[in-house]
């Protein structure tokens, strides 16, 4: 029988879209370590967490047993505005590389936030609205999460206060303007508007900010303002749960054509995209039903998996958040200023950290100049201008495809193309002008940040 | 029988995508007037045109008889990378407006060029490559066409020289950077690199440029450089032909659900999107098979349909191009500097001009503040951040839907959402800050520009 011709883009029908998120924790033998109260070092209770997070999201955060959690109809309706996202067969890239590998990418950039972040933003906004809240606070780095949350809050008519890492706020005024279009207020972080912001500014007057700082400020405002809660775009279990829609759609699309991937690749900052993309595949692996090579790709300038330690750490710089056990560089770690784009968080999702520690996935780090080379190569043949974050996955997908060219193996490679680079042209310009440099933190720098890990 | 539920997004299968473009001129009783040689005032011959344009495109330009022209396989393969584009049912907008109208939009922004322009760019690049050319030259205003052509040239490994209207070049450095990512060279126009550029700069030292200037420069370079031809992103018959893919897909998607639109709305600058969107519907209208209200929407600051004259005019400021009969404001007309976005060409496609003159379509003009109001309203409920150009159509679609609300009519409205506004955040910022103003040219200004029309 002739092989069925795979279209350039596999779209699911609306009726084939997932009706429940998949919770990979249910299938994990070694569960991710619980969040700890930073004072008592005891596991955070639902009651404690609900000061910061919406009630229903707290349940999702703590739920290690239910494999499927229904997606509320309102969220499914919103998903229909920009999902299903296409699973694209990279025919043109394959041809350019002259590789026997079959390359697919799940493209999450076809929405105004420009990334996969909207998948969790709309869920978190929905539960906040359902709880009768007035608004939410959050942080954003490269700006994708803040944009996504602004869109979600606008849809549900919620107030949205965004603390944006100062260096991004200054380098990306247009991101700020998109958030304003959706009605959000945007404050550069660290700011004078919070106690923790003033404290950080006093200690580091010239700081350009970090995600860790911005989280501290957003949490302070959420806890101190009646009718507000804090929401986060990555790292948390609940976020990986929502992002499982990426992997579920990917798997459903592959199943339609009886395609079984050999390698699954995703970029990893806090882990939201990677965790979502791999979840149903990891589930099969955990249940012994299938095997896959799963590769996390992180920047060499912020290498939490490949050079961090697996330990309890603060989630934020201001040390106001719960402690999470994760692969971490230390909450004081701030990537070099020459690092472009996101993927700059010091830690990694507790779920992914546990899976990595259990040897169920690999991790690798890549330098940004080679990432932008891959980005440009991809853009020129596949048309899409990728985000710097996503291009980490492109880099490794191309590398793996080139290995196949050497060995002649027809491996099937799937990677997550998380978003578009329209707001990253400053970085592209540096790359074009030969002004982009790479930076790998020294062992001494990493040891210094690590020395401040809490004693748990 | 219960009405079939219309999905949020209607996607065609790859196998349902058009295999031929539709040439509306074949069904026009009154054909569009031919291009004239500016010296002799005689119709341009194929030979004369082939100095400027690729041979096969000249044939398409002059073909008033063949209703269908096959889309070459290479172009169809490229189309598959970003097409079919979705026809979206604007459920959320309808709900927000509380209108009984059924609103659909054909969204052409889901590709890196951010607009429909890629549909013709890839066709023109293909024919240039087929002819064995080294490269092409063009102009770009807001930057959408230049980006699209850069992508297309990169795909076919052609050199691409873009003259970018100076004001856009300065206001949109990121657009320039996207073009560079695809390997194009970008020159602000008017420039010192061409004779016509130097002439224009001498006469108007402070000019911020216009499409008409940039066309003159691009044509001069194409004609003077062996192995190069000039390509244009709008206005020409060939461009409307390629853009018919928009309308053909729209009609196929509507037909799948037995939907018959009452009103079809498109923004109109040079006419490429509108001409493409309406072509198969206009064909039915011309053949007496169906009737539709068709509305062209143009900026009040550049009102060629609504306040121009139907006459032969220069296509460019330097007066080096053929004369075209069109609704025009005069080739000297430059929209007020406060006009944001594209749709700033002084004339209008000869095909659309003839159809308008024959009473087969309507035209209306809208002011930009109300356009941005519609854009923001749309963005907040439908998610997509629209381009300023596209938002002209949104404005009128909302207005028509609100009329339905008054009358209770359940009209079906289809409009073209040509692209995204990611590179237009300076304009959005002005709008948010209350710094956006409207400008309507005075009768005196229009009379002055009109006085310089050639005597034909």
CSV table of N, CA and C in Angstrom, one decimal, chain A residues 8-9 86-97 103-110 369-399 401 413-422 428 431-432, chain B residues 78 81 111-112 150-151 154-155 178 181-182:
chain,number,residue,atom,x,y,z
A,8,UNK,N,1.1,19.4,4.1
A,8,UNK,CA,2.1,20.4,4.7
A,8,UNK,C,1.7,20.7,6.1
A,9,UNK,N,0.4,20.9,6.3
A,9,UNK,CA,-0.1,21.2,7.6
A,9,UNK,C,-1.2,20.3,8.0
A,86,UNK,N,-1.6,24.4,13.9
A,86,UNK,CA,-1.2,23.4,12.9
A,86,UNK,C,0.1,22.6,13.3
A,87,UNK,N,0.1,21.3,13.0
A,87,UNK,CA,1.3,20.5,13.0
A,87,UNK,C,1.9,20.5,11.6
A,88,UNK,N,3.0,21.1,11.4
A,88,UNK,CA,3.5,21.4,10.1
A,88,UNK,C,4.6,20.4,9.7
A,89,UNK,N,4.5,19.8,8.6
A,89,UNK,CA,5.6,19.0,8.0
A,89,UNK,C,6.6,19.9,7.4
A,90,UNK,N,7.8,19.9,7.8
A,90,UNK,CA,8.8,20.8,7.3
A,90,UNK,C,9.5,20.3,6.0
A,91,UNK,N,8.6,20.1,5.0
A,91,UNK,CA,9.1,19.6,3.8
A,91,UNK,C,10.3,20.5,3.2
A,92,UNK,N,10.1,21.8,3.3
A,92,UNK,CA,11.1,22.7,2.7
A,92,UNK,C,12.4,22.6,3.5
A,93,UNK,N,12.3,22.6,4.8
A,93,UNK,CA,13.6,22.5,5.6
A,93,UNK,C,14.3,21.1,5.3
A,94,UNK,N,13.5,20.1,5.2
A,94,UNK,CA,14.1,18.7,4.9
A,94,UNK,C,14.8,18.8,3.6
A,95,UNK,N,14.2,19.4,2.6
A,95,UNK,CA,14.8,19.5,1.3
A,95,UNK,C,16.1,20.3,1.3
A,96,UNK,N,16.0,21.4,2.0
A,96,UNK,CA,17.2,22.3,2.1
A,96,UNK,C,18.4,21.5,2.8
A,97,UNK,N,18.0,20.8,3.8
A,97,UNK,CA,19.1,20.0,4.6
A,97,UNK,C,19.5,18.8,3.9
A,103,UNK,N,10.7,15.8,9.5
A,103,UNK,CA,10.6,16.9,10.5
A,103,UNK,C,9.2,17.5,10.6
A,104,UNK,N,8.7,17.5,11.8
A,104,UNK,CA,7.4,18.2,12.0
A,104,UNK,C,7.6,19.2,13.1
A,105,UNK,N,6.8,20.3,13.0
A,105,UNK,CA,6.8,21.2,14.1
A,105,UNK,C,5.4,21.6,14.5
A,106,UNK,N,5.1,21.7,15.8
A,106,UNK,CA,3.8,22.2,16.2
A,106,UNK,C,3.9,23.7,16.4
A,107,UNK,N,3.2,24.5,15.6
A,107,UNK,CA,3.4,25.9,15.5
A,107,UNK,C,2.3,26.6,16.4
A,108,UNK,N,2.8,27.2,17.5
A,108,UNK,CA,1.9,27.9,18.4
A,108,UNK,C,1.9,29.4,18.3
A,109,UNK,N,2.5,29.9,17.2
A,109,UNK,CA,2.6,31.4,17.1
A,109,UNK,C,1.5,32.1,16.4
A,110,UNK,N,0.5,31.3,15.9
A,110,UNK,CA,-0.6,31.9,15.1
A,110,UNK,C,-1.7,32.5,15.9
A,369,UNK,N,24.3,32.6,19.2
A,369,UNK,CA,24.7,32.9,17.8
A,369,UNK,C,24.2,31.7,16.9
A,370,UNK,N,24.5,30.5,17.4
A,370,UNK,CA,24.1,29.3,16.6
A,370,UNK,C,22.6,29.2,16.5
A,371,UNK,N,21.9,29.7,17.6
A,371,UNK,CA,20.4,29.7,17.6
A,371,UNK,C,19.9,30.6,16.5
A,372,UNK,N,20.5,31.8,16.4
A,372,UNK,CA,20.0,32.8,15.4
A,372,UNK,C,20.3,32.3,14.0
A,373,UNK,N,21.5,31.6,13.8
A,373,UNK,CA,21.8,31.0,12.5
A,373,UNK,C,20.7,30.0,12.1
A,374,UNK,N,20.3,29.2,13.1
A,374,UNK,CA,19.2,28.2,12.8
A,374,UNK,C,17.9,28.9,12.5
A,375,UNK,N,17.6,30.0,13.3
A,375,UNK,CA,16.4,30.8,13.1
A,375,UNK,C,16.3,31.4,11.7
A,376,UNK,N,17.4,31.9,11.2
A,376,UNK,CA,17.4,32.5,9.9
A,376,UNK,C,17.3,31.5,8.8
A,377,UNK,N,18.0,30.4,9.0
A,377,UNK,CA,17.9,29.3,8.0
A,377,UNK,C,16.5,28.8,7.9
A,378,UNK,N,15.9,28.6,9.1
A,378,UNK,CA,14.5,28.1,9.1
A,378,UNK,C,13.5,29.2,8.4
A,379,UNK,N,13.7,30.4,8.8
A,379,UNK,CA,12.8,31.5,8.3
A,379,UNK,C,12.8,31.5,6.7
A,380,UNK,N,14.0,31.3,6.2
A,380,UNK,CA,14.2,31.5,4.7
A,380,UNK,C,13.5,30.3,4.0
A,381,UNK,N,13.4,29.2,4.6
A,381,UNK,CA,12.8,28.1,3.8
A,381,UNK,C,11.4,27.7,4.3
A,382,UNK,N,11.1,27.9,5.5
A,382,UNK,CA,9.8,27.6,6.0
A,382,UNK,C,8.9,28.8,6.1
A,383,UNK,N,9.4,30.0,5.9
A,383,UNK,CA,8.6,31.2,5.8
A,383,UNK,C,8.4,31.9,7.2
A,384,UNK,N,8.2,31.1,8.2
A,384,UNK,CA,7.9,31.6,9.5
A,384,UNK,C,9.1,32.3,10.2
A,385,UNK,N,9.0,33.5,10.7
A,385,UNK,CA,10.0,34.1,11.5
A,385,UNK,C,9.9,33.7,12.9
A,386,UNK,N,10.8,32.8,13.4
A,386,UNK,CA,10.7,32.3,14.7
A,386,UNK,C,11.1,33.2,15.8
A,387,UNK,N,10.5,33.0,17.0
A,387,UNK,CA,11.0,33.7,18.2
A,387,UNK,C,12.4,33.1,18.6
A,388,UNK,N,13.2,33.9,19.2
A,388,UNK,CA,14.5,33.4,19.7
A,388,UNK,C,14.4,32.2,20.5
A,389,UNK,N,13.3,32.2,21.4
A,389,UNK,CA,13.1,31.0,22.3
A,389,UNK,C,12.9,29.8,21.5
A,390,UNK,N,12.0,29.8,20.6
A,390,UNK,CA,11.6,28.7,19.7
A,390,UNK,C,12.8,28.2,18.9
A,391,UNK,N,13.7,29.1,18.6
A,391,UNK,CA,14.8,28.8,17.7
A,391,UNK,C,15.8,27.9,18.4
A,392,UNK,N,15.8,27.8,19.7
A,392,UNK,CA,16.6,26.9,20.4
A,392,UNK,C,16.2,25.4,20.0
A,393,UNK,N,14.9,25.2,19.9
A,393,UNK,CA,14.5,23.9,19.5
A,393,UNK,C,14.8,23.6,18.0
A,394,UNK,N,14.7,24.7,17.2
A,394,UNK,CA,15.0,24.6,15.8
A,394,UNK,C,16.5,24.1,15.6
A,395,UNK,N,17.4,24.8,16.4
A,395,UNK,CA,18.8,24.5,16.4
A,395,UNK,C,19.0,23.0,16.5
A,396,UNK,N,18.5,22.4,17.6
A,396,UNK,CA,18.7,21.0,17.9
A,396,UNK,C,18.0,20.1,16.9
A,397,UNK,N,16.8,20.5,16.4
A,397,UNK,CA,16.1,19.7,15.4
A,397,UNK,C,17.0,19.6,14.2
A,398,UNK,N,17.6,20.7,13.8
A,398,UNK,CA,18.4,20.7,12.6
A,398,UNK,C,19.7,19.8,12.8
A,399,UNK,N,20.2,20.0,14.0
A,399,UNK,CA,21.4,19.1,14.4
A,399,UNK,C,21.1,17.6,14.3
A,401,UNK,N,18.6,16.3,12.6
A,401,UNK,CA,18.4,15.9,11.2
A,401,UNK,C,19.7,15.7,10.4
A,413,UNK,N,11.3,13.5,13.6
A,413,UNK,CA,11.6,14.5,14.6
A,413,UNK,C,10.4,15.4,14.8
A,414,UNK,N,10.0,15.6,16.0
A,414,UNK,CA,8.9,16.6,16.2
A,414,UNK,C,9.5,17.7,17.2
A,415,UNK,N,9.3,18.9,16.8
A,415,UNK,CA,9.7,20.0,17.7
A,415,UNK,C,8.6,21.0,17.9
A,416,UNK,N,8.7,21.7,19.0
A,416,UNK,CA,7.7,22.8,19.3
A,416,UNK,C,8.2,24.1,18.8
A,417,UNK,N,7.5,24.7,17.9
A,417,UNK,CA,7.8,26.1,17.5
A,417,UNK,C,6.8,27.0,18.2
A,418,UNK,N,7.3,27.5,19.3
A,418,UNK,CA,6.4,28.1,20.3
A,418,UNK,C,5.9,29.4,19.9
A,419,UNK,N,6.7,30.2,19.0
A,419,UNK,CA,6.2,31.5,18.7
A,419,UNK,C,6.9,32.2,17.6
A,420,UNK,N,6.5,33.4,17.4
A,420,UNK,CA,7.1,34.3,16.3
A,420,UNK,C,8.0,35.3,16.9
A,421,UNK,N,8.9,35.8,16.0
A,421,UNK,CA,9.9,36.8,16.5
A,421,UNK,C,9.7,38.2,16.1
A,422,UNK,N,8.4,38.6,15.8
A,422,UNK,CA,8.1,40.0,15.3
A,422,UNK,C,8.6,41.0,16.2
A,428,UNK,N,17.6,40.3,16.1
A,428,UNK,CA,17.9,39.9,14.8
A,428,UNK,C,18.9,40.9,14.1
A,431,UNK,N,22.3,40.3,15.3
A,431,UNK,CA,22.8,39.1,14.6
A,431,UNK,C,23.2,39.5,13.2
A,432,UNK,N,22.4,40.2,12.4
A,432,UNK,CA,22.7,40.6,11.0
A,432,UNK,C,24.0,41.5,11.0
B,78,UNK,N,4.3,26.3,-2.4
B,78,UNK,CA,4.6,27.4,-1.5
B,78,UNK,C,3.3,27.9,-0.8
B,81,UNK,N,2.4,26.2,2.4
B,81,UNK,CA,3.1,26.5,3.7
B,81,UNK,C,2.3,27.4,4.6
B,111,UNK,N,0.9,34.6,8.2
B,111,UNK,CA,2.2,34.3,7.6
B,111,UNK,C,3.2,35.4,7.9
B,112,UNK,N,4.5,35.2,7.8
B,112,UNK,CA,5.5,36.1,8.4
B,112,UNK,C,5.4,37.5,7.7
B,150,UNK,N,10.5,39.8,-0.1
B,150,UNK,CA,11.8,39.3,0.4
B,150,UNK,C,11.7,37.8,0.7
B,151,UNK,N,10.6,37.5,1.3
B,151,UNK,CA,10.4,36.0,1.6
B,151,UNK,C,10.3,35.2,0.3
B,154,UNK,N,13.8,35.0,-1.3
B,154,UNK,CA,14.6,34.1,-0.5
B,154,UNK,C,14.3,32.7,-0.9
B,155,UNK,N,13.1,32.3,-1.0
B,155,UNK,CA,12.6,31.0,-1.3
B,155,UNK,C,13.2,30.5,-2.7
B,178,UNK,N,13.3,42.6,9.2
B,178,UNK,CA,12.7,41.4,8.7
B,178,UNK,C,13.1,41.1,7.3
B,181,UNK,N,16.4,39.8,7.2
B,181,UNK,CA,16.5,38.4,7.6
B,181,UNK,C,16.3,37.5,6.4
B,182,UNK,N,15.5,38.0,5.4
B,182,UNK,CA,15.2,37.2,4.2
B,182,UNK,C,16.2,37.6,3.1
